[in-house]
Amino acid sequence: TEDEIILFEREMKEFWTKLKSIYGTEQINQTLALRDSCKESIKALSEKWSKKLKEGDLMIDKIQEYSNEILQQSQRISENQEHLTEIKSNLNQEEEQKKDLTDSIQELKEELMKKKEIISSKNKATKERMERLCKSKVLFEERLGLEIRRIHNEQLQFIFRHIDHKDPDKPYVFTLSINEQGDYEVTSCTPPLDCIAELQLKVRETNNFSAFVANIRKAFTALSYK
């Protein structure tokens, strides 16, 4: 170090002072030349090691800088890994939700198809029943003095005449529809009949529609004599 060099130079001066008093000038000059050579060598060596020390410090600083950078990169990689794990988890959840939604949509489609088939079947049965009723129109008109009209909401209106002997043209009317269960349902009756619910229940049990219409006409006839 520099302190050691200064101490060494001081000791050398003291040594040369003592040496001068003991030896001659020529020897002293030779010794001085040797001393100067040693000093130059020591100075060169000192400069060399000082340079190497500085280079070593720079290298240590550089290594520390690289270490800090590697640490930061490691932290970023760890954070990115956690973020990727979170994204993957979210994607898995979304995939499960998508599958559940797809399954629900498929179930709804199947249920809708079943309902459509049921409705189509009921509509077909209703249409066929209405067609049979319409085909019976001529028979009812000829034998019972009955007029049948198709009105709104696929309903049939039955109009009886020639019931009241005092007023043969007076209409006795009931309206019939087929409900969602496919059963006959009287939606209106003029004049009202107390037995209409009983007759409606009976035709649902027997499916004898001709007897149902005939019984209603009998009830209207009985009502006209009251």
PDB file of N, CA and C in Angstrom, residues 163-220:
ATOM      1  N   ILE A 163    -136.819 -24.249 -30.583  1.00  0.00           N
ATOM      2  CA  ILE A 163    -136.955 -24.845 -29.252  1.00  0.00           C
ATOM      3  C   ILE A 163    -138.147 -24.251 -28.526  1.00  0.00           C
ATOM      4  N   ASP A 164    -138.204 -22.926 -28.521  1.00  0.00           N
ATOM      5  CA  ASP A 164    -139.311 -22.237 -27.851  1.00  0.00           C
ATOM      6  C   ASP A 164    -140.504 -22.210 -28.809  1.00  0.00           C
ATOM      7  N   HIS A 165    -141.612 -22.935 -28.457  1.00  0.00           N
ATOM      8  CA  HIS A 165    -142.763 -22.998 -29.362  1.00  0.00           C
ATOM      9  C   HIS A 165    -143.437 -21.641 -29.524  1.00  0.00           C
ATOM     10  N   LYS A 166    -143.216 -20.739 -28.531  1.00  0.00           N
ATOM     11  CA  LYS A 166    -143.783 -19.406 -28.640  1.00  0.00           C
ATOM     12  C   LYS A 166    -142.956 -18.522 -29.584  1.00  0.00           C
ATOM     13  N   ASP A 167    -141.658 -18.784 -29.652  1.00  0.00           N
ATOM     14  CA  ASP A 167    -140.755 -17.984 -30.489  1.00  0.00           C
ATOM     15  C   ASP A 167    -139.754 -18.935 -31.152  1.00  0.00           C
ATOM     16  N   PRO A 168    -140.133 -19.566 -32.262  1.00  0.00           N
ATOM     17  CA  PRO A 168    -139.281 -20.587 -32.896  1.00  0.00           C
ATOM     18  C   PRO A 168    -137.904 -20.061 -33.341  1.00  0.00           C
ATOM     19  N   ASP A 169    -137.817 -18.763 -33.643  1.00  0.00           N
ATOM     20  CA  ASP A 169    -136.533 -18.214 -34.107  1.00  0.00           C
ATOM     21  C   ASP A 169    -135.591 -17.799 -32.969  1.00  0.00           C
ATOM     22  N   LYS A 170    -136.050 -17.914 -31.731  1.00  0.00           N
ATOM     23  CA  LYS A 170    -135.209 -17.513 -30.598  1.00  0.00           C
ATOM     24  C   LYS A 170    -133.994 -18.436 -30.511  1.00  0.00           C
ATOM     25  N   PRO A 171    -132.772 -17.856 -30.465  1.00  0.00           N
ATOM     26  CA  PRO A 171    -131.559 -18.693 -30.422  1.00  0.00           C
ATOM     27  C   PRO A 171    -131.212 -19.142 -28.995  1.00  0.00           C
ATOM     28  N   TYR A 172    -130.762 -20.371 -28.903  1.00  0.00           N
ATOM     29  CA  TYR A 172    -130.189 -20.921 -27.664  1.00  0.00           C
ATOM     30  C   TYR A 172    -128.744 -21.313 -28.021  1.00  0.00           C
ATOM     31  N   VAL A 173    -127.812 -20.696 -27.345  1.00  0.00           N
ATOM     32  CA  VAL A 173    -126.426 -20.751 -27.832  1.00  0.00           C
ATOM     33  C   VAL A 173    -125.469 -21.245 -26.739  1.00  0.00           C
ATOM     34  N   PHE A 174    -124.510 -22.088 -27.156  1.00  0.00           N
ATOM     35  CA  PHE A 174    -123.350 -22.380 -26.294  1.00  0.00           C
ATOM     36  C   PHE A 174    -122.100 -22.425 -27.179  1.00  0.00           C
ATOM     37  N   THR A 175    -120.993 -22.039 -26.585  1.00  0.00           N
ATOM     38  CA  THR A 175    -119.709 -22.001 -27.306  1.00  0.00           C
ATOM     39  C   THR A 175    -118.780 -23.067 -26.726  1.00  0.00           C
ATOM     40  N   LEU A 176    -118.109 -23.779 -27.641  1.00  0.00           N
ATOM     41  CA  LEU A 176    -117.274 -24.905 -27.228  1.00  0.00           C
ATOM     42  C   LEU A 176    -115.851 -24.723 -27.746  1.00  0.00           C
ATOM     43  N   SER A 177    -114.896 -25.089 -26.916  1.00  0.00           N
ATOM     44  CA  SER A 177    -113.488 -25.092 -27.332  1.00  0.00           C
ATOM     45  C   SER A 177    -112.830 -26.363 -26.814  1.00  0.00           C
ATOM     46  N   ILE A 178    -111.611 -26.575 -27.250  1.00  0.00           N
ATOM     47  CA  ILE A 178    -110.820 -27.701 -26.748  1.00  0.00           C
ATOM     48  C   ILE A 178    -109.618 -27.115 -26.019  1.00  0.00           C
ATOM     49  N   ASN A 179    -109.514 -27.426 -24.715  1.00  0.00           N
ATOM     50  CA  ASN A 179    -108.471 -26.798 -23.889  1.00  0.00           C
ATOM     51  C   ASN A 179    -107.105 -27.442 -24.120  1.00  0.00           C
ATOM     52  N   GLU A 180    -106.099 -26.973 -23.341  1.00  0.00           N
ATOM     53  CA  GLU A 180    -104.724 -27.454 -23.514  1.00  0.00           C
ATOM     54  C   GLU A 180    -104.580 -28.942 -23.234  1.00  0.00           C
ATOM     55  N   GLN A 181    -105.470 -29.487 -22.400  1.00  0.00           N
ATOM     56  CA  GLN A 181    -105.422 -30.915 -22.107  1.00  0.00           C
ATOM     57  C   GLN A 181    -106.119 -31.760 -23.161  1.00  0.00           C
ATOM     58  N   GLY A 182    -106.722 -31.083 -24.167  1.00  0.00           N
ATOM     59  CA  GLY A 182    -107.408 -31.809 -25.234  1.00  0.00           C
ATOM     60  C   GLY A 182    -108.829 -32.192 -24.876  1.00  0.00           C
ATOM     61  N   ASP A 183    -109.392 -31.562 -23.845  1.00  0.00           N
ATOM     62  CA  ASP A 183    -110.764 -31.879 -23.418  1.00  0.00           C
ATOM     63  C   ASP A 183    -111.738 -30.824 -23.927  1.00  0.00           C
ATOM     64  N   TYR A 184    -113.013 -31.248 -24.089  1.00  0.00           N
ATOM     65  CA  TYR A 184    -114.060 -30.301 -24.457  1.00  0.00           C
ATOM     66  C   TYR A 184    -114.302 -29.360 -23.277  1.00  0.00           C
ATOM     67  N   GLU A 185    -114.505 -28.065 -23.619  1.00  0.00           N
ATOM     68  CA  GLU A 185    -114.766 -27.073 -22.576  1.00  0.00           C
ATOM     69  C   GLU A 185    -115.781 -26.057 -23.091  1.00  0.00           C
ATOM     70  N   VAL A 186    -116.879 -25.905 -22.356  1.00  0.00           N
ATOM     71  CA  VAL A 186    -117.917 -24.933 -22.706  1.00  0.00           C
ATOM     72  C   VAL A 186    -117.477 -23.583 -22.147  1.00  0.00           C
ATOM     73  N   THR A 187    -117.280 -22.620 -23.036  1.00  0.00           N
ATOM     74  CA  THR A 187    -116.786 -21.305 -22.605  1.00  0.00           C
ATOM     75  C   THR A 187    -117.910 -20.301 -22.365  1.00  0.00           C
ATOM     76  N   SER A 188    -119.115 -20.561 -22.947  1.00  0.00           N
ATOM     77  CA  SER A 188    -120.264 -19.676 -22.700  1.00  0.00           C
ATOM     78  C   SER A 188    -121.547 -20.434 -23.017  1.00  0.00           C
ATOM     79  N   CYS A 189    -122.628 -19.986 -22.370  1.00  0.00           N
ATOM     80  CA  CYS A 189    -123.921 -20.644 -22.580  1.00  0.00           C
ATOM     81  C   CYS A 189    -125.030 -19.621 -22.350  1.00  0.00           C
ATOM     82  N   THR A 190    -125.878 -19.419 -23.380  1.00  0.00           N
ATOM     83  CA  THR A 190    -126.960 -18.417 -23.296  1.00  0.00           C
ATOM     84  C   THR A 190    -128.263 -19.019 -23.840  1.00  0.00           C
ATOM     85  N   PRO A 191    -129.288 -19.103 -22.978  1.00  0.00           N
ATOM     86  CA  PRO A 191    -129.311 -18.799 -21.537  1.00  0.00           C
ATOM     87  C   PRO A 191    -128.510 -19.834 -20.761  1.00  0.00           C
ATOM     88  N   PRO A 192    -128.073 -19.478 -19.545  1.00  0.00           N
ATOM     89  CA  PRO A 192    -127.229 -20.394 -18.777  1.00  0.00           C
ATOM     90  C   PRO A 192    -127.977 -21.649 -18.333  1.00  0.00           C
ATOM     91  N   LEU A 193    -127.251 -22.755 -18.274  1.00  0.00           N
ATOM     92  CA  LEU A 193    -127.804 -24.036 -17.835  1.00  0.00           C
ATOM     93  C   LEU A 193    -127.101 -24.481 -16.565  1.00  0.00           C
ATOM     94  N   ASP A 194    -127.880 -24.924 -15.557  1.00  0.00           N
ATOM     95  CA  ASP A 194    -127.295 -25.409 -14.309  1.00  0.00           C
ATOM     96  C   ASP A 194    -126.558 -26.730 -14.498  1.00  0.00           C
ATOM     97  N   CYS A 195    -126.951 -27.474 -15.528  1.00  0.00           N
ATOM     98  CA  CYS A 195    -126.376 -28.809 -15.727  1.00  0.00           C
ATOM     99  C   CYS A 195    -125.173 -28.821 -16.673  1.00  0.00           C
ATOM    100  N   ILE A 196    -124.717 -27.644 -17.091  1.00  0.00           N
ATOM    101  CA  ILE A 196    -123.681 -27.603 -18.128  1.00  0.00           C
ATOM    102  C   ILE A 196    -122.370 -28.240 -17.648  1.00  0.00           C
ATOM    103  N   ALA A 197    -122.010 -28.023 -16.365  1.00  0.00           N
ATOM    104  CA  ALA A 197    -120.765 -28.597 -15.837  1.00  0.00           C
ATOM    105  C   ALA A 197    -120.852 -30.125 -15.811  1.00  0.00           C
ATOM    106  N   GLU A 198    -122.019 -30.634 -15.435  1.00  0.00           N
ATOM    107  CA  GLU A 198    -122.225 -32.089 -15.389  1.00  0.00           C
ATOM    108  C   GLU A 198    -122.139 -32.699 -16.787  1.00  0.00           C
ATOM    109  N   LEU A 199    -122.781 -32.039 -17.760  1.00  0.00           N
ATOM    110  CA  LEU A 199    -122.735 -32.541 -19.138  1.00  0.00           C
ATOM    111  C   LEU A 199    -121.316 -32.474 -19.710  1.00  0.00           C
ATOM    112  N   GLN A 200    -120.610 -31.431 -19.375  1.00  0.00           N
ATOM    113  CA  GLN A 200    -119.218 -31.274 -19.841  1.00  0.00           C
ATOM    114  C   GLN A 200    -118.342 -32.385 -19.287  1.00  0.00           C
ATOM    115  N   LEU A 201    -118.504 -32.707 -18.006  1.00  0.00           N
ATOM    116  CA  LEU A 201    -117.733 -33.786 -17.390  1.00  0.00           C
ATOM    117  C   LEU A 201    -118.058 -35.129 -18.031  1.00  0.00           C
ATOM    118  N   LYS A 202    -119.336 -35.334 -18.343  1.00  0.00           N
ATOM    119  CA  LYS A 202    -119.763 -36.616 -18.927  1.00  0.00           C
ATOM    120  C   LYS A 202    -119.179 -36.829 -20.317  1.00  0.00           C
ATOM    121  N   VAL A 203    -119.177 -35.765 -21.158  1.00  0.00           N
ATOM    122  CA  VAL A 203    -118.641 -35.926 -22.507  1.00  0.00           C
ATOM    123  C   VAL A 203    -117.128 -36.164 -22.466  1.00  0.00           C
ATOM    124  N   ARG A 204    -116.438 -35.632 -21.457  1.00  0.00           N
ATOM    125  CA  ARG A 204    -114.999 -35.893 -21.297  1.00  0.00           C
ATOM    126  C   ARG A 204    -114.752 -37.361 -20.955  1.00  0.00           C
ATOM    127  N   GLU A 205    -115.686 -37.942 -20.191  1.00  0.00           N
ATOM    128  CA  GLU A 205    -115.535 -39.345 -19.794  1.00  0.00           C
ATOM    129  C   GLU A 205    -115.912 -40.306 -20.919  1.00  0.00           C
ATOM    130  N   THR A 206    -116.994 -39.986 -21.633  1.00  0.00           N
ATOM    131  CA  THR A 206    -117.511 -40.927 -22.644  1.00  0.00           C
ATOM    132  C   THR A 206    -117.020 -40.622 -24.052  1.00  0.00           C
ATOM    133  N   ASN A 207    -116.660 -39.345 -24.295  1.00  0.00           N
ATOM    134  CA  ASN A 207    -116.266 -38.894 -25.633  1.00  0.00           C
ATOM    135  C   ASN A 207    -117.399 -39.072 -26.654  1.00  0.00           C
ATOM    136  N   ASN A 208    -118.633 -39.134 -26.148  1.00  0.00           N
ATOM    137  CA  ASN A 208    -119.829 -39.245 -27.017  1.00  0.00           C
ATOM    138  C   ASN A 208    -120.352 -37.844 -27.256  1.00  0.00           C
ATOM    139  N   PHE A 209    -119.873 -37.214 -28.325  1.00  0.00           N
ATOM    140  CA  PHE A 209    -120.196 -35.810 -28.553  1.00  0.00           C
ATOM    141  C   PHE A 209    -121.643 -35.627 -29.019  1.00  0.00           C
ATOM    142  N   SER A 210    -122.152 -36.550 -29.818  1.00  0.00           N
ATOM    143  CA  SER A 210    -123.536 -36.438 -30.303  1.00  0.00           C
ATOM    144  C   SER A 210    -124.515 -36.445 -29.136  1.00  0.00           C
ATOM    145  N   ALA A 211    -124.254 -37.327 -28.168  1.00  0.00           N
ATOM    146  CA  ALA A 211    -125.125 -37.375 -26.990  1.00  0.00           C
ATOM    147  C   ALA A 211    -125.005 -36.090 -26.182  1.00  0.00           C
ATOM    148  N   PHE A 212    -123.798 -35.524 -26.137  1.00  0.00           N
ATOM    149  CA  PHE A 212    -123.559 -34.274 -25.410  1.00  0.00           C
ATOM    150  C   PHE A 212    -124.394 -33.140 -26.001  1.00  0.00           C
ATOM    151  N   VAL A 213    -124.366 -32.993 -27.344  1.00  0.00           N
ATOM    152  CA  VAL A 213    -125.141 -31.928 -27.998  1.00  0.00           C
ATOM    153  C   VAL A 213    -126.637 -32.173 -27.815  1.00  0.00           C
ATOM    154  N   ALA A 214    -127.048 -33.404 -27.944  1.00  0.00           N
ATOM    155  CA  ALA A 214    -128.470 -33.728 -27.787  1.00  0.00           C
ATOM    156  C   ALA A 214    -128.950 -33.418 -26.375  1.00  0.00           C
ATOM    157  N   ASN A 215    -128.113 -33.720 -25.355  1.00  0.00           N
ATOM    158  CA  ASN A 215    -128.498 -33.457 -23.965  1.00  0.00           C
ATOM    159  C   ASN A 215    -128.588 -31.957 -23.683  1.00  0.00           C
ATOM    160  N   ILE A 216    -127.701 -31.182 -24.304  1.00  0.00           N
ATOM    161  CA  ILE A 216    -127.791 -29.728 -24.130  1.00  0.00           C
ATOM    162  C   ILE A 216    -129.084 -29.200 -24.742  1.00  0.00           C
ATOM    163  N   ARG A 217    -129.431 -29.732 -25.910  1.00  0.00           N
ATOM    164  CA  ARG A 217    -130.698 -29.294 -26.548  1.00  0.00           C
ATOM    165  C   ARG A 217    -131.886 -29.659 -25.669  1.00  0.00           C
ATOM    166  N   LYS A 218    -131.843 -30.853 -25.062  1.00  0.00           N
ATOM    167  CA  LYS A 218    -132.930 -31.247 -24.160  1.00  0.00           C
ATOM    168  C   LYS A 218    -133.010 -30.298 -22.975  1.00  0.00           C
ATOM    169  N   ALA A 219    -131.843 -29.881 -22.456  1.00  0.00           N
ATOM    170  CA  ALA A 219    -131.826 -28.967 -21.314  1.00  0.00           C
ATOM    171  C   ALA A 219    -132.385 -27.608 -21.709  1.00  0.00           C
ATOM    172  N   PHE A 220    -132.049 -27.133 -22.929  1.00  0.00           N
ATOM    173  CA  PHE A 220    -132.614 -25.867 -23.415  1.00  0.00           C
ATOM    174  C   PHE A 220    -134.134 -25.998 -23.574  1.00  0.00           C
TER     175      PHE A 220
END
